[in-house]
Amino acid sequence: MASSAESAAAPIENEAGPSTSHSVESGSNFEDDLYVCRHLYVGEILPMYNLPRLVRQLGTREQCLAFAEEHGLILANKMCRVHRQLMRLDLTTNTTVGAFVCSRGSCRAKSRTSRATGTWFEKSGLPLPRIFYLIYCFAHRKSHEEAIFDDPLRDETNTCLSRATITDWYSYCREVIVIYYLETQQIKGKIGGPGKIVQIDESKFGRRKYNKGRRVEGHWVLGMIEDGSEDLRLEVCPDNVRSAEVLVPLIKKHVEVGTTIHTDCWRAYDCLAEHGYHHKKVNHSDPDNPFIAADGTHTQRIESQWRVVKRFFYKDNKNHPQNFGDVIVEYLWRRNIMKNKKDPFIQLIEAIKYIYKP
C-alpha cells in the first residue's frame, strides 16, 4: 500500500487511466481539456469545495455567518457613531445576517443597522445556505436543471429553486466576475514589450443561419496572446466591425508599444507599424506554406485558442446573448482559475469580497 506522502504526490487515477478533472465531483459538467494542461494532484483537489463539503460546512445559517465573517463578506462588529462603542449584534430580527444595535438607551431605537447593508446579501430574500449553494453552482458551471436537482435544501424546506431565481443569481455572479476581472487585469498591465512576440487574430462566434451556407451570424472577437505566456486577452469588436479604426485601439489597450506582433494578412493590421509596433505577417493563402511564413512568423498559438473558447460558448448556446462581452470575460476568469489550479468557489467568494466591501 502506498504511503500518504506518495498519494499526495501522485495524480489521481481511475481504472480508465489518469484523470485530468479539476473537480472531485464525477458529475461536473466542465470539459477537462478546456483549461487543465496537466493532471491535478491529490493535494490540489482535496482543499477544493465539492457538494458534500458545501452541505457539511455551509448547511446552516450559523455556519454560513461564520464563513462570511471569516472571508470578509460581512462585518463581525461595528462601532456606534454616536457613543463610539461596539454595537450589539442582533440575529433574531433579520433572517439573513442580522443587525447591529447600540445598547445605549438614547439611540437604541435609532441605531439599528442591518449587517447586510452594502454587502452581497443586501435584499437577498434567500436563506444563507441557499445563497452559498447558488454561488457554488455558478462557480462550477452547473446548468439550471442540475442546480434544481442537486439543491440540498429542496427536501429540507419542501421548496424548489425556480429557473428565474437561478438566472438572477447567475447574473449577479457574472457581474461580479466582470468587474473584478477587468479591474485586476488593468492592475496587471499590458502584455508584450520590446523583444517580445504577441500573436493576434480575430474570429467570429456564432452559427450559420439555418446551418446552411458560409455566412456566420454572431460576434467578432479579437484575441491576443504573448509567446511563452498564458495571459490570453479577448475583446469583442464594437458594432461587430473589424476595421483598423476598431482593432488598433483594442490592440493598444492590451499590447505594449515596441512589441513584435504576428498577424495574418487582414488589411486592418497594415498600419500597426505606424503605431510603434514591429509587424510581421503570415499569408494563409500561400499554397506552399499557409501556416508559417518563410521567416518563421505564425499565428498558430492564438488560432489554436479559438476551438477551446468556442466550445465553451457552444456548450451552453451562448453565442447570441445580449451580454456576450460579459460571457467572454467569464470564460477568461474561468480559464485563469483552471490554469492556476484554484478552487472556483473560493475564487468567486474573493471576487464578491473585492466588489462588495462591507
C-alpha positions as YAML, in Angstrom:
chain: A
units: angstrom
residues:
- id: 1
  name: MET
  ca: [0.00, 0.00, 0.00]
- id: 2
  name: ALA
  ca: [1.36, 3.43, -0.94]
- id: 3
  name: SER
  ca: [2.09, 5.85, 1.84]
- id: 4
  name: SER
  ca: [0.05, 9.03, 2.30]
- id: 5
  name: ALA
  ca: [3.04, 11.09, 1.17]
- id: 6
  name: GLU
  ca: [3.23, 9.10, -2.05]
- id: 7
  name: SER
  ca: [-0.50, 9.53, -2.60]
- id: 8
  name: ALA
  ca: [-0.30, 13.28, -2.19]
- id: 9
  name: ALA
  ca: [2.44, 13.50, -4.79]
- id: 10
  name: ALA
  ca: [0.71, 11.40, -7.42]
- id: 11
  name: PRO
  ca: [-2.04, 12.34, -9.86]
- id: 12
  name: ILE
  ca: [-5.48, 10.93, -9.18]
- id: 13
  name: GLU
  ca: [-6.15, 7.95, -11.41]
- id: 14
  name: ASN
  ca: [-9.07, 5.66, -12.07]
- id: 15
  name: GLU
  ca: [-9.48, 2.38, -13.88]
- id: 16
  name: ALA
  ca: [-9.56, 4.19, -17.21]
- id: 17
  name: GLY
  ca: [-6.27, 5.92, -16.54]
- id: 18
  name: PRO
  ca: [-5.12, 9.27, -15.16]
- id: 19
  name: SER
  ca: [-7.80, 11.88, -14.58]
- id: 20
  name: THR
  ca: [-7.45, 15.48, -15.67]
- id: 21
  name: SER
  ca: [-10.60, 16.59, -13.89]
- id: 22
  name: HIS
  ca: [-10.37, 19.80, -11.92]
- id: 23
  name: SER
  ca: [-13.20, 18.80, -9.61]
- id: 24
  name: VAL
  ca: [-13.78, 15.94, -7.24]
- id: 25
  name: GLU
  ca: [-17.37, 15.65, -8.40]
- id: 26
  name: SER
  ca: [-17.81, 12.99, -11.03]
- id: 27
  name: GLY
  ca: [-20.91, 14.79, -12.28]
- id: 28
  name: SER
  ca: [-19.12, 18.03, -13.07]
- id: 29
  name: ASN
  ca: [-20.09, 19.32, -16.49]
- id: 30
  name: PHE
  ca: [-16.77, 21.04, -17.18]
- id: 31
  name: GLU
  ca: [-14.84, 19.72, -20.12]
- id: 32
  name: ASP
  ca: [-11.49, 18.95, -18.60]
- id: 33
  name: ASP
  ca: [-9.33, 19.68, -21.60]
- id: 34
  name: LEU
  ca: [-10.66, 23.22, -21.85]
- id: 35
  name: TYR
  ca: [-8.25, 24.53, -19.26]
- id: 36
  name: VAL
  ca: [-6.18, 21.93, -17.43]
- id: 37
  name: CYS
  ca: [-2.85, 21.27, -19.10]
- id: 38
  name: ARG
  ca: [-1.70, 18.59, -16.63]
- id: 39
  name: HIS
  ca: [-3.12, 16.28, -14.02]
- id: 40
  name: LEU
  ca: [-4.36, 17.72, -10.75]
- id: 41
  name: TYR
  ca: [-2.74, 16.17, -7.71]
- id: 42
  name: VAL
  ca: [-4.42, 14.94, -4.55]
- id: 43
  name: GLY
  ca: [-3.03, 17.85, -2.57]
- id: 44
  name: GLU
  ca: [-4.56, 20.29, -5.07]
- id: 45
  name: ILE
  ca: [-8.00, 18.68, -5.20]
- id: 46
  name: LEU
  ca: [-8.62, 17.93, -1.52]
- id: 47
  name: PRO
  ca: [-8.81, 21.59, -0.38]
- id: 48
  name: MET
  ca: [-11.41, 22.39, -3.05]
- id: 49
  name: TYR
  ca: [-15.10, 22.56, -2.24]
- id: 50
  name: ASN
  ca: [-17.40, 19.87, -3.56]
- id: 51
  name: LEU
  ca: [-21.12, 19.50, -2.91]
- id: 52
  name: PRO
  ca: [-20.86, 17.18, 0.14]
- id: 53
  name: ARG
  ca: [-18.33, 19.51, 1.75]
- id: 54
  name: LEU
  ca: [-20.51, 22.52, 0.96]
- id: 55
  name: VAL
  ca: [-23.51, 20.90, 2.66]
- id: 56
  name: ARG
  ca: [-21.39, 19.78, 5.60]
- id: 57
  name: GLN
  ca: [-19.69, 23.14, 6.21]
- id: 58
  name: LEU
  ca: [-22.28, 25.63, 4.93]
- id: 59
  name: GLY
  ca: [-25.52, 23.80, 5.60]
- id: 60
  name: THR
  ca: [-26.82, 26.02, 8.42]
- id: 61
  name: ARG
  ca: [-27.25, 29.73, 8.95]
- id: 62
  name: GLU
  ca: [-24.71, 29.73, 11.79]
- id: 63
  name: GLN
  ca: [-22.07, 28.06, 9.63]
- id: 64
  name: CYS
  ca: [-22.73, 30.50, 6.79]
- id: 65
  name: LEU
  ca: [-22.43, 33.50, 9.11]
- id: 66
  name: ALA
  ca: [-19.10, 32.25, 10.45]
- id: 67
  name: PHE
  ca: [-17.85, 31.62, 6.89]
- id: 68
  name: ALA
  ca: [-18.99, 35.06, 5.71]
- id: 69
  name: GLU
  ca: [-17.23, 36.76, 8.63]
- id: 70
  name: GLU
  ca: [-14.05, 34.73, 8.11]
- id: 71
  name: HIS
  ca: [-13.89, 35.65, 4.41]
- id: 72
  name: GLY
  ca: [-14.72, 39.32, 4.93]
- id: 73
  name: LEU
  ca: [-18.15, 39.28, 3.29]
- id: 74
  name: ILE
  ca: [-19.82, 40.85, 6.34]
- id: 75
  name: LEU
  ca: [-18.61, 42.82, 9.34]
- id: 76
  name: ALA
  ca: [-18.01, 40.94, 12.57]
- id: 77
  name: ASN
  ca: [-18.54, 44.10, 14.64]
- id: 78
  name: LYS
  ca: [-19.42, 47.77, 14.22]
- id: 79
  name: MET
  ca: [-18.89, 50.94, 16.25]
- id: 80
  name: CYS
  ca: [-21.78, 53.21, 17.20]
- id: 81
  name: ARG
  ca: [-21.18, 56.57, 15.54]
- id: 82
  name: VAL
  ca: [-22.66, 58.46, 18.49]
- id: 83
  name: HIS
  ca: [-21.23, 56.67, 21.52]
- id: 84
  name: ARG
  ca: [-18.06, 55.28, 19.93]
- id: 85
  name: GLN
  ca: [-18.55, 51.83, 21.39]
- id: 86
  name: LEU
  ca: [-19.11, 48.39, 19.90]
- id: 87
  name: MET
  ca: [-22.70, 47.72, 18.95]
- id: 88
  name: ARG
  ca: [-24.55, 44.54, 19.88]
- id: 89
  name: LEU
  ca: [-25.26, 42.01, 17.15]
- id: 90
  name: ASP
  ca: [-28.93, 41.01, 16.97]
- id: 91
  name: LEU
  ca: [-29.60, 37.84, 14.97]
- id: 92
  name: THR
  ca: [-33.26, 37.48, 15.92]
- id: 93
  name: THR
  ca: [-34.86, 40.14, 13.73]
- id: 94
  name: ASN
  ca: [-33.08, 39.55, 10.45]
- id: 95
  name: THR
  ca: [-33.33, 36.18, 8.73]
- id: 96
  name: THR
  ca: [-30.16, 36.72, 6.72]
- id: 97
  name: VAL
  ca: [-27.13, 38.15, 8.51]
- id: 98
  name: GLY
  ca: [-28.58, 40.09, 11.45]
- id: 99
  name: ALA
  ca: [-28.40, 43.71, 12.55]
- id: 100
  name: PHE
  ca: [-26.19, 45.90, 14.75]
- id: 101
  name: VAL
  ca: [-27.87, 47.70, 17.66]
- id: 102
  name: CYS
  ca: [-26.40, 50.18, 20.12]
- id: 103
  name: SER
  ca: [-27.06, 49.15, 23.72]
- id: 104
  name: ARG
  ca: [-27.34, 52.74, 24.95]
- id: 105
  name: GLY
  ca: [-30.94, 53.69, 25.66]
- id: 106
  name: SER
  ca: [-30.74, 57.06, 23.93]
- id: 107
  name: CYS
  ca: [-30.10, 55.58, 20.48]
- id: 108
  name: ARG
  ca: [-31.26, 52.00, 20.88]
- id: 109
  name: ALA
  ca: [-34.26, 52.53, 18.62]
- id: 110
  name: LYS
  ca: [-32.48, 54.76, 16.09]
- id: 111
  name: SER
  ca: [-29.17, 53.00, 15.60]
- id: 112
  name: ARG
  ca: [-30.37, 49.64, 14.29]
- id: 113
  name: THR
  ca: [-28.36, 48.90, 11.15]
- id: 114
  name: SER
  ca: [-28.74, 45.81, 9.03]
- id: 115
  name: ARG
  ca: [-25.47, 43.93, 8.70]
- id: 116
  name: ALA
  ca: [-26.44, 43.19, 5.09]
- id: 117
  name: THR
  ca: [-26.39, 46.86, 4.03]
- id: 118
  name: GLY
  ca: [-23.90, 47.38, 1.21]
- id: 119
  name: THR
  ca: [-22.94, 43.71, 1.10]
- id: 120
  name: TRP
  ca: [-23.61, 40.83, -1.28]
- id: 121
  name: PHE
  ca: [-26.50, 39.76, 0.97]
- id: 122
  name: GLU
  ca: [-28.48, 43.01, 0.87]
- id: 123
  name: LYS
  ca: [-32.11, 42.40, -0.13]
- id: 124
  name: SER
  ca: [-31.25, 38.82, -0.99]
- id: 125
  name: GLY
  ca: [-34.51, 37.20, 0.15]
- id: 126
  name: LEU
  ca: [-32.97, 33.72, 0.29]
- id: 127
  name: PRO
  ca: [-31.62, 31.66, 3.20]
- id: 128
  name: LEU
  ca: [-27.85, 31.88, 3.53]
- id: 129
  name: PRO
  ca: [-27.20, 28.18, 2.76]
- id: 130
  name: ARG
  ca: [-29.09, 28.57, -0.50]
- id: 131
  name: ILE
  ca: [-27.16, 31.71, -1.43]
- id: 132
  name: PHE
  ca: [-23.85, 29.93, -0.98]
- id: 133
  name: TYR
  ca: [-25.23, 26.94, -2.87]
- id: 134
  name: LEU
  ca: [-26.07, 29.15, -5.87]
- id: 135
  name: ILE
  ca: [-22.61, 30.71, -5.72]
- id: 136
  name: TYR
  ca: [-21.17, 27.20, -5.77]
- id: 137
  name: CYS
  ca: [-23.38, 26.18, -8.71]
- id: 138
  name: PHE
  ca: [-22.29, 29.15, -10.79]
- id: 139
  name: ALA
  ca: [-18.63, 28.65, -9.88]
- id: 140
  name: HIS
  ca: [-18.84, 25.04, -11.06]
- id: 141
  name: ARG
  ca: [-20.88, 25.96, -14.12]
- id: 142
  name: LYS
  ca: [-23.90, 23.89, -13.25]
- id: 143
  name: SER
  ca: [-26.91, 24.12, -15.53]
- id: 144
  name: HIS
  ca: [-30.28, 25.28, -14.23]
- id: 145
  name: GLU
  ca: [-31.53, 21.71, -14.20]
- id: 146
  name: GLU
  ca: [-28.52, 20.49, -12.22]
- id: 147
  name: ALA
  ca: [-28.87, 23.35, -9.73]
- id: 148
  name: ILE
  ca: [-32.52, 22.46, -9.15]
- id: 149
  name: PHE
  ca: [-31.94, 18.72, -8.93]
- id: 150
  name: ASP
  ca: [-28.88, 18.90, -6.62]
- id: 151
  name: ASP
  ca: [-30.34, 21.52, -4.26]
- id: 152
  name: PRO
  ca: [-29.62, 20.15, -0.75]
- id: 153
  name: LEU
  ca: [-32.39, 22.29, 0.80]
- id: 154
  name: ARG
  ca: [-35.12, 21.04, -1.52]
- id: 155
  name: ASP
  ca: [-36.30, 18.23, 0.74]
- id: 156
  name: GLU
  ca: [-35.49, 20.01, 3.99]
- id: 157
  name: THR
  ca: [-37.52, 23.15, 3.21]
- id: 158
  name: ASN
  ca: [-40.01, 21.50, 0.86]
- id: 159
  name: THR
  ca: [-39.31, 24.27, -1.65]
- id: 160
  name: CYS
  ca: [-37.70, 24.24, -5.06]
- id: 161
  name: LEU
  ca: [-35.47, 26.79, -6.74]
- id: 162
  name: SER
  ca: [-37.07, 28.42, -9.77]
- id: 163
  name: ARG
  ca: [-35.27, 28.96, -13.05]
- id: 164
  name: ALA
  ca: [-35.83, 32.71, -12.67]
- id: 165
  name: THR
  ca: [-34.09, 32.74, -9.29]
- id: 166
  name: ILE
  ca: [-31.14, 30.77, -10.63]
- id: 167
  name: THR
  ca: [-30.89, 33.06, -13.67]
- id: 168
  name: ASP
  ca: [-30.90, 36.16, -11.45]
- id: 169
  name: TRP
  ca: [-28.18, 34.86, -9.13]
- id: 170
  name: TYR
  ca: [-26.06, 33.63, -12.02]
- id: 171
  name: SER
  ca: [-26.31, 37.14, -13.49]
- id: 172
  name: TYR
  ca: [-25.23, 38.65, -10.16]
- id: 173
  name: CYS
  ca: [-22.22, 36.32, -10.07]
- id: 174
  name: ARG
  ca: [-21.27, 37.14, -13.66]
- id: 175
  name: GLU
  ca: [-21.48, 40.88, -12.98]
- id: 176
  name: VAL
  ca: [-19.10, 40.45, -10.05]
- id: 177
  name: ILE
  ca: [-16.67, 38.47, -12.18]
- id: 178
  name: VAL
  ca: [-16.69, 41.03, -14.99]
- id: 179
  name: ILE
  ca: [-15.92, 43.97, -12.70]
- id: 180
  name: TYR
  ca: [-13.36, 42.02, -10.69]
- id: 181
  name: TYR
  ca: [-11.52, 40.55, -13.67]
- id: 182
  name: LEU
  ca: [-11.36, 43.77, -15.69]
- id: 183
  name: GLU
  ca: [-10.11, 45.80, -12.72]
- id: 184
  name: THR
  ca: [-7.47, 43.26, -11.74]
- id: 185
  name: GLN
  ca: [-6.41, 42.92, -15.39]
- id: 186
  name: GLN
  ca: [-5.93, 46.67, -15.56]
- id: 187
  name: ILE
  ca: [-3.71, 46.49, -12.49]
- id: 188
  name: LYS
  ca: [-1.74, 43.65, -14.07]
- id: 189
  name: GLY
  ca: [-0.98, 45.81, -17.10]
- id: 190
  name: LYS
  ca: [-0.36, 45.13, -20.77]
- id: 191
  name: ILE
  ca: [1.23, 42.13, -22.44]
- id: 192
  name: GLY
  ca: [4.25, 42.17, -24.72]
- id: 193
  name: GLY
  ca: [7.02, 44.72, -24.80]
- id: 194
  name: PRO
  ca: [10.32, 45.23, -26.67]
- id: 195
  name: GLY
  ca: [11.80, 41.88, -27.69]
- id: 196
  name: LYS
  ca: [8.55, 40.00, -27.06]
- id: 197
  name: ILE
  ca: [6.10, 38.50, -29.54]
- id: 198
  name: VAL
  ca: [2.32, 38.76, -29.35]
- id: 199
  name: GLN
  ca: [0.14, 36.79, -31.74]
- id: 200
  name: ILE
  ca: [-3.12, 38.44, -32.77]
- id: 201
  name: ASP
  ca: [-6.10, 37.07, -34.65]
- id: 202
  name: GLU
  ca: [-9.83, 37.67, -34.89]
- id: 203
  name: SER
  ca: [-12.62, 35.12, -35.11]
- id: 204
  name: LYS
  ca: [-16.38, 35.18, -35.40]
- id: 205
  name: PHE
  ca: [-18.53, 33.50, -32.77]
- id: 206
  name: GLY
  ca: [-21.88, 32.23, -33.98]
- id: 207
  name: ARG
  ca: [-23.56, 29.70, -36.20]
- id: 208
  name: ARG
  ca: [-24.52, 29.54, -39.84]
- id: 209
  name: LYS
  ca: [-28.10, 30.63, -40.36]
- id: 210
  name: TYR
  ca: [-30.29, 27.53, -40.59]
- id: 211
  name: ASN
  ca: [-26.97, 25.59, -40.52]
- id: 212
  name: LYS
  ca: [-26.53, 26.36, -44.22]
- id: 213
  name: GLY
  ca: [-24.06, 28.37, -46.26]
- id: 214
  name: ARG
  ca: [-20.83, 30.01, -45.19]
- id: 215
  name: ARG
  ca: [-22.18, 33.19, -43.65]
- id: 216
  name: VAL
  ca: [-21.90, 33.16, -39.87]
- id: 217
  name: GLU
  ca: [-24.13, 35.40, -37.78]
- id: 218
  name: GLY
  ca: [-22.56, 36.33, -34.49]
- id: 219
  name: HIS
  ca: [-19.84, 38.42, -32.84]
- id: 220
  name: TRP
  ca: [-16.32, 39.25, -34.00]
- id: 221
  name: VAL
  ca: [-13.78, 38.73, -31.21]
- id: 222
  name: LEU
  ca: [-10.14, 39.88, -31.21]
- id: 223
  name: GLY
  ca: [-7.67, 37.56, -29.48]
- id: 224
  name: MET
  ca: [-4.14, 38.35, -28.27]
- id: 225
  name: ILE
  ca: [-1.60, 36.12, -26.54]
- id: 226
  name: GLU
  ca: [2.08, 36.57, -25.78]
- id: 227
  name: ASP
  ca: [4.54, 33.83, -26.69]
- id: 228
  name: GLY
  ca: [5.63, 31.98, -23.56]
- id: 229
  name: SER
  ca: [2.69, 33.31, -21.53]
- id: 230
  name: GLU
  ca: [-0.77, 32.02, -20.65]
- id: 231
  name: ASP
  ca: [-2.20, 35.55, -20.43]
- id: 232
  name: LEU
  ca: [-4.91, 35.44, -23.10]
- id: 233
  name: ARG
  ca: [-6.69, 38.70, -23.91]
- id: 234
  name: LEU
  ca: [-10.06, 38.75, -25.69]
- id: 235
  name: GLU
  ca: [-12.08, 41.76, -26.81]
- id: 236
  name: VAL
  ca: [-15.46, 41.88, -28.52]
- id: 237
  name: CYS
  ca: [-15.28, 44.15, -31.57]
- id: 238
  name: PRO
  ca: [-17.67, 47.09, -31.10]
- id: 239
  name: ASP
  ca: [-20.56, 47.19, -33.58]
- id: 240
  name: ASN
  ca: [-19.27, 43.88, -34.94]
- id: 241
  name: VAL
  ca: [-16.69, 45.72, -37.07]
- id: 242
  name: ARG
  ca: [-13.07, 44.64, -37.51]
- id: 243
  name: SER
  ca: [-11.64, 47.66, -39.30]
- id: 244
  name: ALA
  ca: [-8.35, 49.33, -38.38]
- id: 245
  name: GLU
  ca: [-10.29, 52.04, -36.56]
- id: 246
  name: VAL
  ca: [-11.70, 49.36, -34.26]
- id: 247
  name: LEU
  ca: [-8.85, 46.84, -33.96]
- id: 248
  name: VAL
  ca: [-5.90, 49.19, -33.42]
- id: 249
  name: PRO
  ca: [-7.33, 50.87, -30.27]
- id: 250
  name: LEU
  ca: [-8.12, 47.42, -28.84]
- id: 251
  name: ILE
  ca: [-4.56, 46.29, -29.54]
- id: 252
  name: LYS
  ca: [-3.11, 49.44, -27.98]
- id: 253
  name: LYS
  ca: [-5.28, 48.82, -24.92]
- id: 254
  name: HIS
  ca: [-3.63, 45.44, -24.26]
- id: 255
  name: VAL
  ca: [-0.24, 45.35, -26.03]
- id: 256
  name: GLU
  ca: [2.82, 47.42, -25.13]
- id: 257
  name: VAL
  ca: [4.33, 49.64, -27.81]
- id: 258
  name: GLY
  ca: [7.53, 48.13, -29.21]
- id: 259
  name: THR
  ca: [6.12, 44.60, -29.25]
- id: 260
  name: THR
  ca: [6.63, 42.35, -32.27]
- id: 261
  name: ILE
  ca: [3.15, 41.45, -33.46]
- id: 262
  name: HIS
  ca: [2.35, 38.44, -35.62]
- id: 263
  name: THR
  ca: [-0.91, 38.53, -37.59]
- id: 264
  name: ASP
  ca: [-2.41, 37.18, -40.78]
- id: 265
  name: CYS
  ca: [-2.76, 39.40, -43.84]
- id: 266
  name: TRP
  ca: [-6.03, 41.08, -42.87]
- id: 267
  name: ARG
  ca: [-5.63, 44.65, -44.15]
- id: 268
  name: ALA
  ca: [-6.72, 46.28, -40.89]
- id: 269
  name: TYR
  ca: [-3.35, 45.29, -39.37]
- id: 270
  name: ASP
  ca: [-1.25, 47.01, -42.05]
- id: 271
  name: CYS
  ca: [-0.97, 50.24, -40.06]
- id: 272
  name: LEU
  ca: [0.42, 48.67, -36.88]
- id: 273
  name: ALA
  ca: [3.96, 49.82, -37.70]
- id: 274
  name: GLU
  ca: [2.70, 53.41, -37.66]
- id: 275
  name: HIS
  ca: [1.70, 52.93, -34.01]
- id: 276
  name: GLY
  ca: [5.10, 51.78, -32.77]
- id: 277
  name: TYR
  ca: [4.80, 48.02, -33.26]
- id: 278
  name: HIS
  ca: [7.05, 45.65, -35.22]
- id: 279
  name: HIS
  ca: [4.59, 43.94, -37.52]
- id: 280
  name: LYS
  ca: [5.12, 40.58, -39.20]
- id: 281
  name: LYS
  ca: [2.56, 38.68, -41.26]
- id: 282
  name: VAL
  ca: [1.83, 35.14, -42.35]
- id: 283
  name: ASN
  ca: [-0.09, 34.59, -45.57]
- id: 284
  name: HIS
  ca: [-2.69, 31.86, -45.06]
- id: 285
  name: SER
  ca: [-3.34, 31.87, -48.80]
- id: 286
  name: ASP
  ca: [0.22, 30.79, -49.60]
- id: 287
  name: PRO
  ca: [-0.20, 27.41, -51.36]
- id: 288
  name: ASP
  ca: [3.28, 26.25, -50.34]
- id: 289
  name: ASN
  ca: [3.07, 27.01, -46.62]
- id: 290
  name: PRO
  ca: [-0.16, 28.62, -45.40]
- id: 291
  name: PHE
  ca: [0.72, 28.27, -41.72]
- id: 292
  name: ILE
  ca: [4.30, 29.52, -41.24]
- id: 293
  name: ALA
  ca: [5.97, 32.31, -43.21]
- id: 294
  name: ALA
  ca: [9.49, 31.95, -44.57]
- id: 295
  name: ASP
  ca: [10.89, 33.98, -41.65]
- id: 296
  name: GLY
  ca: [9.08, 31.79, -39.09]
- id: 297
  name: THR
  ca: [6.16, 34.13, -38.47]
- id: 298
  name: HIS
  ca: [2.97, 32.30, -37.48]
- id: 299
  name: THR
  ca: [-0.25, 32.76, -35.52]
- id: 300
  name: GLN
  ca: [-0.85, 29.13, -34.64]
- id: 301
  name: ARG
  ca: [-0.96, 29.66, -30.89]
- id: 302
  name: ILE
  ca: [-3.72, 32.26, -30.90]
- id: 303
  name: GLU
  ca: [-5.63, 30.37, -33.59]
- id: 304
  name: SER
  ca: [-5.49, 27.20, -31.52]
- id: 305
  name: GLN
  ca: [-7.29, 29.06, -28.72]
- id: 306
  name: TRP
  ca: [-10.43, 29.61, -30.78]
- id: 307
  name: ARG
  ca: [-11.53, 25.98, -30.77]
- id: 308
  name: VAL
  ca: [-11.30, 25.88, -26.98]
- id: 309
  name: VAL
  ca: [-13.07, 29.20, -26.44]
- id: 310
  name: LYS
  ca: [-15.87, 28.41, -28.88]
- id: 311
  name: ARG
  ca: [-16.50, 25.05, -27.26]
- id: 312
  name: PHE
  ca: [-17.21, 26.93, -24.03]
- id: 313
  name: PHE
  ca: [-19.85, 29.01, -25.84]
- id: 314
  name: TYR
  ca: [-21.36, 26.26, -27.97]
- id: 315
  name: LYS
  ca: [-21.95, 24.04, -24.96]
- id: 316
  name: ASP
  ca: [-24.47, 26.43, -23.39]
- id: 317
  name: ASN
  ca: [-25.54, 28.12, -26.64]
- id: 318
  name: LYS
  ca: [-24.12, 31.47, -25.55]
- id: 319
  name: ASN
  ca: [-23.19, 32.77, -28.98]
- id: 320
  name: HIS
  ca: [-26.01, 35.28, -29.25]
- id: 321
  name: PRO
  ca: [-26.78, 36.68, -25.78]
- id: 322
  name: GLN
  ca: [-27.02, 40.42, -25.25]
- id: 323
  name: ASN
  ca: [-24.29, 40.12, -22.62]
- id: 324
  name: PHE
  ca: [-21.88, 38.34, -24.96]
- id: 325
  name: GLY
  ca: [-18.98, 40.52, -23.80]
- id: 326
  name: ASP
  ca: [-19.62, 39.56, -20.18]
- id: 327
  name: VAL
  ca: [-19.57, 35.87, -21.07]
- id: 328
  name: ILE
  ca: [-16.20, 36.41, -22.79]
- id: 329
  name: VAL
  ca: [-14.84, 37.82, -19.53]
- id: 330
  name: GLU
  ca: [-16.38, 34.92, -17.61]
- id: 331
  name: TYR
  ca: [-14.52, 32.50, -19.85]
- id: 332
  name: LEU
  ca: [-11.20, 34.31, -19.20]
- id: 333
  name: TRP
  ca: [-11.86, 34.23, -15.45]
- id: 334
  name: ARG
  ca: [-12.58, 30.50, -15.50]
- id: 335
  name: ARG
  ca: [-9.57, 29.83, -17.71]
- id: 336
  name: ASN
  ca: [-7.29, 31.73, -15.35]
- id: 337
  name: ILE
  ca: [-8.60, 29.77, -12.35]
- id: 338
  name: MET
  ca: [-8.08, 26.41, -14.01]
- id: 339
  name: LYS
  ca: [-4.63, 27.32, -15.30]
- id: 340
  name: ASN
  ca: [-3.61, 28.24, -11.75]
- id: 341
  name: LYS
  ca: [-5.32, 25.19, -10.19]
- id: 342
  name: LYS
  ca: [-7.53, 27.29, -7.90]
- id: 343
  name: ASP
  ca: [-10.88, 26.47, -6.30]
- id: 344
  name: PRO
  ca: [-13.55, 28.28, -8.38]
- id: 345
  name: PHE
  ca: [-15.91, 28.59, -5.40]
- id: 346
  name: ILE
  ca: [-13.31, 30.31, -3.21]
- id: 347
  name: GLN
  ca: [-12.16, 32.50, -6.10]
- id: 348
  name: LEU
  ca: [-15.74, 33.67, -6.65]
- id: 349
  name: ILE
  ca: [-16.02, 34.42, -2.93]
- id: 350
  name: GLU
  ca: [-12.84, 36.51, -3.21]
- id: 351
  name: ALA
  ca: [-14.31, 38.40, -6.18]
- id: 352
  name: ILE
  ca: [-17.51, 39.11, -4.22]
- id: 353
  name: LYS
  ca: [-15.44, 40.36, -1.30]
- id: 354
  name: TYR
  ca: [-13.49, 42.64, -3.67]
- id: 355
  name: ILE
  ca: [-16.64, 44.22, -5.13]
- id: 356
  name: TYR
  ca: [-18.89, 44.26, -2.07]
- id: 357
  name: LYS
  ca: [-16.61, 45.59, 0.63]
- id: 358
  name: PRO
  ca: [-18.66, 45.63, 3.88]
...
